[in-house]
Coordinates of C-alpha atoms in Angstrom, one line a residue:
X993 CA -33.1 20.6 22.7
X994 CA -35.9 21.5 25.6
X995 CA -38.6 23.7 25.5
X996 CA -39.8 25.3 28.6
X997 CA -43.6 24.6 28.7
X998 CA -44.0 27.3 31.0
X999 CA -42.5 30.3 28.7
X1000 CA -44.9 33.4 27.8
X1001 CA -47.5 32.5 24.9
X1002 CA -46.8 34.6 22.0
X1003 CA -50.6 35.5 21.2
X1004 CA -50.0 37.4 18.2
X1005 CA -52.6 37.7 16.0
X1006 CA -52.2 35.8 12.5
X1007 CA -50.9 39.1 10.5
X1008 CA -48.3 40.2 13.3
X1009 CA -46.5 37.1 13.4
X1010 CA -46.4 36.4 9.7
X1011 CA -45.1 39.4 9.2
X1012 CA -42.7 39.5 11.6
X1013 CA -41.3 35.0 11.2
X1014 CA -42.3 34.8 7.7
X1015 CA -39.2 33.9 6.1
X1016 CA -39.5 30.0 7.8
X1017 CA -42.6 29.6 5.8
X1018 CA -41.6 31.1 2.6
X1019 CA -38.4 28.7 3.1
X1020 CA -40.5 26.0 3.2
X1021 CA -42.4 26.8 0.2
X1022 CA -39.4 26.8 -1.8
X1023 CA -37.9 23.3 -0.4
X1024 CA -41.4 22.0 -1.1
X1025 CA -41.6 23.4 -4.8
X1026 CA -37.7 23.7 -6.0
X1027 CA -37.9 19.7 -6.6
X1028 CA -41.3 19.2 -7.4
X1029 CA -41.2 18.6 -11.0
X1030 CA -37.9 16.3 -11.4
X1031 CA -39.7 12.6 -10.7
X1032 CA -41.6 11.3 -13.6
X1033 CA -45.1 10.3 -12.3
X1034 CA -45.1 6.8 -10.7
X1035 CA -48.2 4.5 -11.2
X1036 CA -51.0 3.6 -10.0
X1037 CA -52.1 6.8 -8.1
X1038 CA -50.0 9.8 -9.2
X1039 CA -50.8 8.4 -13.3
X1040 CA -54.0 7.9 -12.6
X1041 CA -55.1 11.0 -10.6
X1042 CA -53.0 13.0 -12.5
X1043 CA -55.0 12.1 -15.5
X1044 CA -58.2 12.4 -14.3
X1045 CA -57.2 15.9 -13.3
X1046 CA -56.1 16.6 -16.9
X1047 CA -59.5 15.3 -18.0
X1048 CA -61.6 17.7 -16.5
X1049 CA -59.5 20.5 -18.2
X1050 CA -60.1 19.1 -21.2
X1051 CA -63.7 18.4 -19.9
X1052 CA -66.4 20.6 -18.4
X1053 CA -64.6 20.6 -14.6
X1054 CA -67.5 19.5 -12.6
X1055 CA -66.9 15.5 -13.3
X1056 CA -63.9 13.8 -12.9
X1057 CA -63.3 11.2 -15.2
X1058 CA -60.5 8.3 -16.4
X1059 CA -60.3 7.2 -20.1
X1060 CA -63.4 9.9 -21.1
X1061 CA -65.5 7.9 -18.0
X1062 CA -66.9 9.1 -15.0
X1063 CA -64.5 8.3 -11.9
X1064 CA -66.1 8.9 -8.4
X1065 CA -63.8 6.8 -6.3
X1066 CA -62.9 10.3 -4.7
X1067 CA -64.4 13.7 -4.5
X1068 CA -62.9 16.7 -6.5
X1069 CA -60.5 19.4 -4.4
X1070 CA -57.2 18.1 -5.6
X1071 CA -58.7 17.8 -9.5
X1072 CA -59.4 21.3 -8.9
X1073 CA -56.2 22.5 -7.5
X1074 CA -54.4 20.4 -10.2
X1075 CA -57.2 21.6 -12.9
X1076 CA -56.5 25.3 -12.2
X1077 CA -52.4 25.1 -11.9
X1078 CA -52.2 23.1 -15.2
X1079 CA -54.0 25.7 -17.0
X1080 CA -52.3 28.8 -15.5
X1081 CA -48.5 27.0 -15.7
X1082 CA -49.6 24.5 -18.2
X1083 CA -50.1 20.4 -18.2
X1084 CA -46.6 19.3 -16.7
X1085 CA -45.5 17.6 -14.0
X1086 CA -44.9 20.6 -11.4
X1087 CA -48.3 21.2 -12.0
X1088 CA -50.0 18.1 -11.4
X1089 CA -48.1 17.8 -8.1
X1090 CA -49.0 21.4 -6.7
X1091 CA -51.8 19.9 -4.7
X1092 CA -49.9 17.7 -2.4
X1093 CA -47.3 20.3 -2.1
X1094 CA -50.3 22.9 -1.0
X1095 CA -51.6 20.2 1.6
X1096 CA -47.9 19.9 3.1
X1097 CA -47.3 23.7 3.4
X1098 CA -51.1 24.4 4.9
X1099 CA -49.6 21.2 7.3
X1100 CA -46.3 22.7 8.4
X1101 CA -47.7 26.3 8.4
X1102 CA -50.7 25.5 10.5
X1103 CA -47.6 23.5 13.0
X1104 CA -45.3 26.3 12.9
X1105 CA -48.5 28.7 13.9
X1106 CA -49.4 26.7 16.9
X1107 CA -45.9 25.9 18.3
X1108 CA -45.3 29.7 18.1
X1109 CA -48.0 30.7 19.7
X1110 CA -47.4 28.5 22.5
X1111 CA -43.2 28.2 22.7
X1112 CA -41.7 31.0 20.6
X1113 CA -40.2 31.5 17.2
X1114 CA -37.1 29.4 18.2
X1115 CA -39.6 26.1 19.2
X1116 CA -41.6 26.6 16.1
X1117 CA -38.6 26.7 13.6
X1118 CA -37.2 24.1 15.1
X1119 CA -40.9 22.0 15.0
X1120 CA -40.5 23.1 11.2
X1121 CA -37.1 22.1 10.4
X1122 CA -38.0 18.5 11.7
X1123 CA -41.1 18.4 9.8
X1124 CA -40.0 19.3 6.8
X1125 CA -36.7 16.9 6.9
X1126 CA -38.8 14.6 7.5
X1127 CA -38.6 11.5 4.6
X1128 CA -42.8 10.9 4.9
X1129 CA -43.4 14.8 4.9
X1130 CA -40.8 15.5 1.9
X1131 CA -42.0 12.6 -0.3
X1132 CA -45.8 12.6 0.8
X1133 CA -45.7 16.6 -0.3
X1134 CA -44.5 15.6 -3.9
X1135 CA -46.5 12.5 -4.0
X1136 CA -49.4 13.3 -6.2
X1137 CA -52.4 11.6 -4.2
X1138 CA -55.1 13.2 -2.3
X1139 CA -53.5 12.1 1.0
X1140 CA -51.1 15.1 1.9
X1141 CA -54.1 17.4 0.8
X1142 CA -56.6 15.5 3.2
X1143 CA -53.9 15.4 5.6
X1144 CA -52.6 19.3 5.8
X1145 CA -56.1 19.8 5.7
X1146 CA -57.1 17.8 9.0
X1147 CA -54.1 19.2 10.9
X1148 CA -55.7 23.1 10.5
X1149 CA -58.9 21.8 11.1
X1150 CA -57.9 20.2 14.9
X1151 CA -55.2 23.2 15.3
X1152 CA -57.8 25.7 14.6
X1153 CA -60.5 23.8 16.9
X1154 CA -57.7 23.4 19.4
X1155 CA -57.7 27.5 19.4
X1156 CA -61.5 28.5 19.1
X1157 CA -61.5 26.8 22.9
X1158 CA -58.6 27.6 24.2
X1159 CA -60.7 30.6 26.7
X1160 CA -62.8 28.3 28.8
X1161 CA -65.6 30.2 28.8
X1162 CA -66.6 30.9 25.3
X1163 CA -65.6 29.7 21.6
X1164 CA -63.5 32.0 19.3
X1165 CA -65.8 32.0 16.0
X1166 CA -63.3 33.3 13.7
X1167 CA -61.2 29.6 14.9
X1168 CA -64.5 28.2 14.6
X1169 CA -65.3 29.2 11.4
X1170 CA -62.1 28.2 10.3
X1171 CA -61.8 25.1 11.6
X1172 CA -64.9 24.1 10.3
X1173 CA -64.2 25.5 6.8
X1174 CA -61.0 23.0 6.6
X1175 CA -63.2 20.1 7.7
X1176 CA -65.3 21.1 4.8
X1177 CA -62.4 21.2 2.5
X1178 CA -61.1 18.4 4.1
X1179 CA -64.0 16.6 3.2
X1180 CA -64.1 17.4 -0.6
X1181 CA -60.4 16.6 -0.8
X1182 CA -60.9 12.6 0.3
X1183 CA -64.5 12.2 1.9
X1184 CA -65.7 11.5 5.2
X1185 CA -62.6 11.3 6.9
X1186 CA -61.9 15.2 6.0
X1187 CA -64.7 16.1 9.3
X1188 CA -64.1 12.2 10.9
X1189 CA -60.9 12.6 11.6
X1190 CA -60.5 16.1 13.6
X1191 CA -63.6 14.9 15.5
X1192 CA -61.8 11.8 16.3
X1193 CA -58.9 14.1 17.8
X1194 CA -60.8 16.7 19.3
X1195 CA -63.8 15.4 21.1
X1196 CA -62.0 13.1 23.6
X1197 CA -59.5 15.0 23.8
X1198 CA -62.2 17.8 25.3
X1199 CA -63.9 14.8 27.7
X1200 CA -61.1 13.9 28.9
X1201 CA -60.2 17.2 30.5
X1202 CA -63.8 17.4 31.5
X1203 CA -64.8 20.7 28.7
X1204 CA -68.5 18.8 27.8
X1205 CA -69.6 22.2 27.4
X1206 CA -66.3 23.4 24.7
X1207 CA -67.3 20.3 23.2
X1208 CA -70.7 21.6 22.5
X1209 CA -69.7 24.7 21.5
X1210 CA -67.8 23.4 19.0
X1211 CA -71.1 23.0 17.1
X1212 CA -72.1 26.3 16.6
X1213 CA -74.7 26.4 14.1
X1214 CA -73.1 29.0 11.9
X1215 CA -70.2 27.2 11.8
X1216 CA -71.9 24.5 10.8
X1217 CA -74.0 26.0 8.0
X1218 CA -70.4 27.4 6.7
X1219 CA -69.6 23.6 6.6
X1220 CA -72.2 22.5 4.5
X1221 CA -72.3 25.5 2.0
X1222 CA -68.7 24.4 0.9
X1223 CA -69.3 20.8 1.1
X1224 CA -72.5 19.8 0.3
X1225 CA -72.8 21.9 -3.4
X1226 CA -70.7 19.0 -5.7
X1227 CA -72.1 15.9 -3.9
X1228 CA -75.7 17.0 -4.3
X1229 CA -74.7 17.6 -7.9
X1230 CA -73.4 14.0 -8.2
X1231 CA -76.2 12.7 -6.3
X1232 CA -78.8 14.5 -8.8
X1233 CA -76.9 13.4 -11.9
X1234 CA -76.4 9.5 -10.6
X1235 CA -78.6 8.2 -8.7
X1236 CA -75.8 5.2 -7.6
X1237 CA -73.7 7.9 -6.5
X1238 CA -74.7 7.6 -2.9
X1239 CA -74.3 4.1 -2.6
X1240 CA -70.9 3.6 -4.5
X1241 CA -69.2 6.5 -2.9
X1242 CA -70.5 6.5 0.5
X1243 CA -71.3 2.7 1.6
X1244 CA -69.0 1.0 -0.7
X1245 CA -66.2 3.6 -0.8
X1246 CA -66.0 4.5 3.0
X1247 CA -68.2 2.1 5.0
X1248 CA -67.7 -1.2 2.8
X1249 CA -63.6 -0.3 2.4
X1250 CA -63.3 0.5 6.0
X1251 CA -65.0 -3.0 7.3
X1252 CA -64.6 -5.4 4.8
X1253 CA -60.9 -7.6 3.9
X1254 CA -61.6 -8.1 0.2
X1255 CA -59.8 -4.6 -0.8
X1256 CA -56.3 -4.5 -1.5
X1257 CA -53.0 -3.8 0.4
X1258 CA -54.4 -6.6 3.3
X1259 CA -51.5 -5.2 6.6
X1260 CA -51.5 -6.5 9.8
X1261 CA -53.0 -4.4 13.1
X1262 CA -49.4 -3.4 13.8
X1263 CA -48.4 -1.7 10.6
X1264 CA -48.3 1.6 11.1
X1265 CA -46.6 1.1 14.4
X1266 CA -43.8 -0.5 12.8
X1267 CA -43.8 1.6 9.5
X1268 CA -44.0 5.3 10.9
X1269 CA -40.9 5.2 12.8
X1270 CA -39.5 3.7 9.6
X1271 CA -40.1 6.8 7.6
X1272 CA -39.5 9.4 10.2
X1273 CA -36.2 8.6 10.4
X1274 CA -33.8 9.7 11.6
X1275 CA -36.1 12.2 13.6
X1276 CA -38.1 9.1 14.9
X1277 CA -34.6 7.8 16.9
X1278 CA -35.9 10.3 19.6
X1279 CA -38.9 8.7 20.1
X1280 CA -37.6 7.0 23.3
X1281 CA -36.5 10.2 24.3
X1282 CA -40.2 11.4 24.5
X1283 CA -41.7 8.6 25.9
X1284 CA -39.1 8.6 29.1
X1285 CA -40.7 11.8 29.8
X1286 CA -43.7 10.2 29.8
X1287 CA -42.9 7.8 32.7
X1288 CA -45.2 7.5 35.5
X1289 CA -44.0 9.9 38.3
X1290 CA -42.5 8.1 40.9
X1291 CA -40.2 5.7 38.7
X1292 CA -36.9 5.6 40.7
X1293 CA -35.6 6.2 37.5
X1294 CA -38.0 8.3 36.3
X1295 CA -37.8 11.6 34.4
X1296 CA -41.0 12.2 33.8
X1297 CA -42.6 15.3 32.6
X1298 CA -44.8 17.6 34.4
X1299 CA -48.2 18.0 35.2
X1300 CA -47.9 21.0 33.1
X1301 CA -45.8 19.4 30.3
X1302 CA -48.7 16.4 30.0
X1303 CA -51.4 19.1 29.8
X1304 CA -49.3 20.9 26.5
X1305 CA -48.4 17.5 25.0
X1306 CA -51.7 15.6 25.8
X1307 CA -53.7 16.1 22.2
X1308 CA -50.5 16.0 20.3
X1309 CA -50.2 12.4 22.1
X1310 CA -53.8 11.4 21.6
X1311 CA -53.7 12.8 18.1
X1312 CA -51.1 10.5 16.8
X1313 CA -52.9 7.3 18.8
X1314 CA -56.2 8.5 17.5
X1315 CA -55.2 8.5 13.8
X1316 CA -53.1 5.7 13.4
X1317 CA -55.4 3.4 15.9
X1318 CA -58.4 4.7 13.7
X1319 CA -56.5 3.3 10.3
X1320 CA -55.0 0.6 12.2
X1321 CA -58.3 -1.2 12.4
X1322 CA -59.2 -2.0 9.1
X1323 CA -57.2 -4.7 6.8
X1324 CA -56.4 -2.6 3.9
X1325 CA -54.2 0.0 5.0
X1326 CA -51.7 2.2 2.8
X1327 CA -48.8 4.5 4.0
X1328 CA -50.5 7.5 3.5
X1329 CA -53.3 7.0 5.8
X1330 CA -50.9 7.7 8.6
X1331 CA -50.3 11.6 7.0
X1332 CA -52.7 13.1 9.6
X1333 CA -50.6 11.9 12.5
X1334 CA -47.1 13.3 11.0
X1335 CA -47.3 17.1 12.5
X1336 CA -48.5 16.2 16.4
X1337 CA -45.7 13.2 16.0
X1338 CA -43.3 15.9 15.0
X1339 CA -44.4 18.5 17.4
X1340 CA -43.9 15.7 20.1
X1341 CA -40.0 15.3 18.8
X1342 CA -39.6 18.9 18.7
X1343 CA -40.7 19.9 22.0
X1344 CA -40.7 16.8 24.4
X1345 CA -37.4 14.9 23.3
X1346 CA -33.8 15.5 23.9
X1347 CA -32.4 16.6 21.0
X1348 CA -29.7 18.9 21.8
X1349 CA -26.8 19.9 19.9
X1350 CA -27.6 17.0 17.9
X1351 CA -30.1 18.8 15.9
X1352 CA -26.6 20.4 14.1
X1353 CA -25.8 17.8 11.8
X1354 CA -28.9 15.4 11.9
X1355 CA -31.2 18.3 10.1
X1356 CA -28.6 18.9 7.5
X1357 CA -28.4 15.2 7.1
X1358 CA -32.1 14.7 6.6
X1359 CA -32.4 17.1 4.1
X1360 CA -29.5 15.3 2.5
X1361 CA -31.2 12.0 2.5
X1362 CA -34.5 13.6 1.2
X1363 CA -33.0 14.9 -1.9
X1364 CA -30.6 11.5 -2.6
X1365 CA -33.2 9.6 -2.5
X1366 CA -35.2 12.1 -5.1
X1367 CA -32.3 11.8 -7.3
X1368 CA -32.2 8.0 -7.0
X1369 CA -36.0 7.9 -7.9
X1370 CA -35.9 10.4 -10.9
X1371 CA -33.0 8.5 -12.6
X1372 CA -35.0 4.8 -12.2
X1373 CA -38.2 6.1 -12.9
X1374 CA -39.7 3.2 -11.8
X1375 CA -42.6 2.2 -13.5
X1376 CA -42.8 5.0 -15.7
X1377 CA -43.6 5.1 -19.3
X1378 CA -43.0 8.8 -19.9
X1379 CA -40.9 7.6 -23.0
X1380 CA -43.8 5.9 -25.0
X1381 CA -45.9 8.7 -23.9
X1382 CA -43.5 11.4 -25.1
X1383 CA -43.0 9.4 -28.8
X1384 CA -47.0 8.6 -28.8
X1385 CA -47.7 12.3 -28.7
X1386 CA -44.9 12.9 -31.1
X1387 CA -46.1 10.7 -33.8
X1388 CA -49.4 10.4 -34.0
X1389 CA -52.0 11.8 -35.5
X1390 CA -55.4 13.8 -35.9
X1391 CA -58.1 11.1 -35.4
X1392 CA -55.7 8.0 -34.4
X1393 CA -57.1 5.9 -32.1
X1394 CA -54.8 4.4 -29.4
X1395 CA -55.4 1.2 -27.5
X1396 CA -53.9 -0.2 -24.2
X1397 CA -53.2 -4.0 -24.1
X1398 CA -54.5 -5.6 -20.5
X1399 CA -52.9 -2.5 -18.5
X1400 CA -53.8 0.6 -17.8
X1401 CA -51.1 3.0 -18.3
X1402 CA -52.4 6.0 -16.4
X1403 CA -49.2 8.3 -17.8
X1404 CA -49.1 7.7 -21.1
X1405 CA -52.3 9.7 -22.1
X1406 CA -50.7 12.7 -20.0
X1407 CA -47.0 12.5 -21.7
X1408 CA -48.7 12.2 -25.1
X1409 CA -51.1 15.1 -24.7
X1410 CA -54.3 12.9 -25.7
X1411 CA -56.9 14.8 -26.7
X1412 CA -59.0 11.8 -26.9
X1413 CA -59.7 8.7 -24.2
X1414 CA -57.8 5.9 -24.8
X1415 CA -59.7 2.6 -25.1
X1416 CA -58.3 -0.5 -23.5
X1417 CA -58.4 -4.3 -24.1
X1418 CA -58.7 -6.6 -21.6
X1419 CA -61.0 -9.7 -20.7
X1420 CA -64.1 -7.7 -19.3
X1421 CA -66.4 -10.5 -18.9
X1422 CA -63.6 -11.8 -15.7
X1423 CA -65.8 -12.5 -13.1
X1424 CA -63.7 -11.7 -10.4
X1425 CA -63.4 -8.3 -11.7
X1426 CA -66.2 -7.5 -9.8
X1427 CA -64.9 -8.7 -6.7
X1428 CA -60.7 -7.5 -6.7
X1429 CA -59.9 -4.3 -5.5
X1430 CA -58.0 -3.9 -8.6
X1431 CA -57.6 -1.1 -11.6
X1432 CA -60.0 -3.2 -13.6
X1433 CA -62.3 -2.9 -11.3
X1434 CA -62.2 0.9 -10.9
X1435 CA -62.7 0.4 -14.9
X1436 CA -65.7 -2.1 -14.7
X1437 CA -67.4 0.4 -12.0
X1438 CA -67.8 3.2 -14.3
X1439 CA -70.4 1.0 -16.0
X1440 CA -72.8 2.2 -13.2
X1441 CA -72.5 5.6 -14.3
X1442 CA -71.9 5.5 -17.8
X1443 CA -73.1 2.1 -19.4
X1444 CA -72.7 3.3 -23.5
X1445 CA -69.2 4.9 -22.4
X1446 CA -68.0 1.7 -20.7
X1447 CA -69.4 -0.2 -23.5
X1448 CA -67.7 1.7 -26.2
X1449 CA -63.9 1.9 -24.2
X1450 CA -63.7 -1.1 -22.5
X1451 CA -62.9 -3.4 -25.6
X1452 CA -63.0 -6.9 -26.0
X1453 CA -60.8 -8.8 -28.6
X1454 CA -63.5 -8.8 -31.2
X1455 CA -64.3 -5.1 -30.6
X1456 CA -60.9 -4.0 -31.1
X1457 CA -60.6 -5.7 -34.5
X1458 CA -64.2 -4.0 -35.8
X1459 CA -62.3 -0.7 -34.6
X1460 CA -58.8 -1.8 -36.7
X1461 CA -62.0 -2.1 -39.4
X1462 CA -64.0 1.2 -38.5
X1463 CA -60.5 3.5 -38.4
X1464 CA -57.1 4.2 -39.7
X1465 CA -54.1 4.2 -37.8
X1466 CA -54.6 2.6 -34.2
X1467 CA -51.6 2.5 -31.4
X1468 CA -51.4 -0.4 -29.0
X1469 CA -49.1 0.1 -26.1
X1470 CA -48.9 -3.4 -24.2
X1471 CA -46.6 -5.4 -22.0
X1472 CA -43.1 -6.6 -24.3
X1473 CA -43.8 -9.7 -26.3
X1474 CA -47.6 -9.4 -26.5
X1475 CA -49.0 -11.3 -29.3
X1476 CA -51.4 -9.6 -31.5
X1477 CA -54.5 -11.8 -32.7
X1478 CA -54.2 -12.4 -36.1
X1479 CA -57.5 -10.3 -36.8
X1480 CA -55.3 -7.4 -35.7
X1481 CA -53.2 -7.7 -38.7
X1482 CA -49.6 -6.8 -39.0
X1483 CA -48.0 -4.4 -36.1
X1484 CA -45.2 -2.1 -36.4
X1485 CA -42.9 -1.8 -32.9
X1486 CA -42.5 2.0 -33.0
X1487 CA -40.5 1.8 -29.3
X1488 CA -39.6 -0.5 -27.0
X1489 CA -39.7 1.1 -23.4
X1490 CA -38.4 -0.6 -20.2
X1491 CA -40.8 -3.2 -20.1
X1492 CA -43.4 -2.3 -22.8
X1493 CA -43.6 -1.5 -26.3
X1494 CA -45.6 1.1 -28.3
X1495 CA -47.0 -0.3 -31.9
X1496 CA -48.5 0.9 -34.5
X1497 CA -51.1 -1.2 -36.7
X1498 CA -50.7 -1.4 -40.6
X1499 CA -53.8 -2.2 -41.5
X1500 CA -56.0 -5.2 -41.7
X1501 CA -56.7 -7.5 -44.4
X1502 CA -60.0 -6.9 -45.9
X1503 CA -60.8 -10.4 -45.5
X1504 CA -61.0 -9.9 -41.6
X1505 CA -63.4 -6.9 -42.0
X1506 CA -66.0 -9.1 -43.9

């Protein structure tokens, strides 16, 4: 399918058009949420964000914490989002994943906004039907990280940009204000990147049409000021409370992350070039499609767009460079990083390739694909321990004390309901914790913040017996064939999951308490 660049811009304002094409976005809303709740949580990030969320409802909602200590690897939007939905629909799984599925509708509604504007209700619901059969938009919405957030975030902030200078000769506050109100958002959701990232798009896009002077009203003051009255509130309040905050969140979380090798998931430059295409398939096969377009003028064989088609498709081209070079550059580099880049890489597909009559069966196939492959990952759960978790919270007690063996089982505490941090074992005194971008070491770091509450959770052998001593029942859930010190005393196997096993101590002999 082709899309005339030159057809009439439909200018409507937000309310006209909503009204009048609404039922694409409320279509997308169910296809986002209808599944959302079938996958158990998979570990590290969805466990481990997911609890942190739940922690701050139990909690006073300003902190986020993991295991009852303070956890300020990331700032708070998606705890908040997650915070509010578990206590309106309760502390499930639908809930914990509402956030991502928030970022990816704010990602294809902000899309399907633009490409109407500019190309007409058919060219938008077709830029929507390929976005949201998309394998990396389907999974990244239901994927409960902050990237899909961050990302659906980023995409309204350039879009909106993208329309407060559309007239040459002034700036559109109401765009303005909007676009930098996401940025601010955007910024709260995952960091830096949130106003990075759209600047990264926008300004060179501007320079290289020669708009210096959009550029600079881009910073309106006002617009601005609305920036930093959203932003700026919780990070002044974790700055006041811990003095390290500064240095661990910014420097070492952005700057030192960003530069240095020692961090985890070490990719080569090329990775997202080779990955992307991977999981935008089968849209992605039209890739070549857009790029013979593309060809210089001139090419015997050439059928390259026009003057006026490289204009339209310029920043949706230098959008998906800019992110995925930007995130190409440092060593540790995970899938979601390349989010931001999904809607000008689908917009691209929609209205620069040669789709055709193809688009019949290779929509209806993608969705297929998206929702086998859901299936396949809700019956292997992998990784999951929502069984312990669910006969944890069954069993125990009032007062028990549960203890996790050298792993950190981020679900467990939200299938059992804990109302109480776990503690957890491990050898804490490692040296190279300090240096391994590993979950120890998110663990050991709370120590800057909370020095008594790291001492008191993060157990050694000999604590763990005093605690055997101190309190009744204690839970252990640890890898299958652990072997308890004999200072534990004798352990019950209550359940043996997959690969792990939940126990129950039955008490200690006096002798070892002396």
């Amino acid at each position: 399918m082709q899309i005339n660049p030159q057809a009439p811009a439909h200018g409507l304002p937000p309310s006209k058009w909503l009204l009048q094409r609404r039922w694409p976005l409320f279509a997308l809303a169910i296809w986002l949420l209808a599944t959302l709740g079938f996958r158990p949580l998979m570990l590290p990030d969805e466990g481990r964000y997911v609890e942190v969320a739940r922690e701050m409802l139990l909690g006073d909602g300003s902190l986020p914490t993991l295991f009852g200590l303070p956890f300020l690897h990331k700032p708070p939007l998606m705890y908040w989002l997650d915070l509010a939905a578990m206590k309106v629909l309760g502390v499930n799984v639908f809930a914990a994943r509402l956030a991502p599925a928030f970022g990816a509708w704010l990602m294809g509604a902000a899309l399907y906004a633009d490409v109407y504007r500019r190309h007409g209700p058919r060219a938008a619901a077709l830029a929507l039907g390929v976005l949201a059969t998309c394998p990396f938009y389907f999974f990244g919405a239901q994927y409960a990280n902050l990237d899909m957030l961050v990302a659906g975030l980023v995409t309204v902030a350039v879009l909106c940009a993208r329309r407060s200078v559309d007239e040459p000769r002034h700036a559109d506050l109401q765009w303005l204000f909007a676009a930098w109100s996401a940025m601010a958002f955007a910024v709260l959701a995952k960091g830096l990147i949130g106003v990075v990232l759209p600047a990264l798009v926008i300004g060179p896009w501007l320079l290289w049409q020669g708009r210096w002077r959009a550029l600079l009203r881009l910073m309106h003051p006002l617009a601005m000021l609305a920036f930093a009255v959203i932003a700026l509130p919780w990070f002044i309040a974790m700055q006041w409370r811990f003095p390290q905050f500064f240095d661990y969140f910014i420097v070492e979380q952005h700057f030192r992350r960003y530069a240095e090798s020692n961090f985890n998931n070490a990719q080569p430059f090329w990775f997202f070039a080779a990955v992307v295409p991977l999981l935008t398939l089968p849209w992605s096969l039209w890739l070549p499609s857009v790029l013979r377009k593309w060809r210089v003028p001139g090419s015997p064989t050439s059928t390259s767009a026009s003057s006026t088609q490289r204009a339209e498709g310029g920043l949706y081209a230098w959008w998906t460079i800019a992110i995925l070079g930007f995130f190409s550059l440092p060593t540790s580099k995970l899938l979601g990083y390349a989010l931001p880049a999904l809607a000008p890489l689908v917009a691209l597909l929609a209205l620069h390739s040669r789709l055709g009559r193809a688009i019949r069966w290779v929509m209806p196939a993608a969705a297929s694909f998206c929702l086998a492959l859901l299936v396949f990952l809700t019956l292997k759960a992998p990784g999951s321990h929502r069984d312990i978790g669910l006969a944890l919270g069954a069993q125990m007690k009032p007062g028990e004390r549960v203890v996790f063996v050298d792993e950190p089982y981020f679900d467990v505490p939200f299938y059992a309901g804990l109302k109480q941090p776990p503690f957890v074992l491990s050898n804490w005194l490692d040296p190279t914790i300090a240096r391994d971008d590993t979950w120890r070491k998110a663990l050991y770091d709370t120590a800057r913040f909370d020095p008594r509450g790291a001492a008191e959770r993060l157990l050694s052998v000999e604590r763990v017996a005093a605690l055997l001593c101190e309190s009744g029942t204690v839970w252990f859930v640890a890898t299958r064939g652990w072997q308890a010190p004999v200072s534990f005393g004798e352990l019950t196997n209550v359940l043996q999951g997959k690969e792990d096993d939940l126990l129950r101590s039955a008490g200690v002999a006096q002798s070892h308490c002396e």
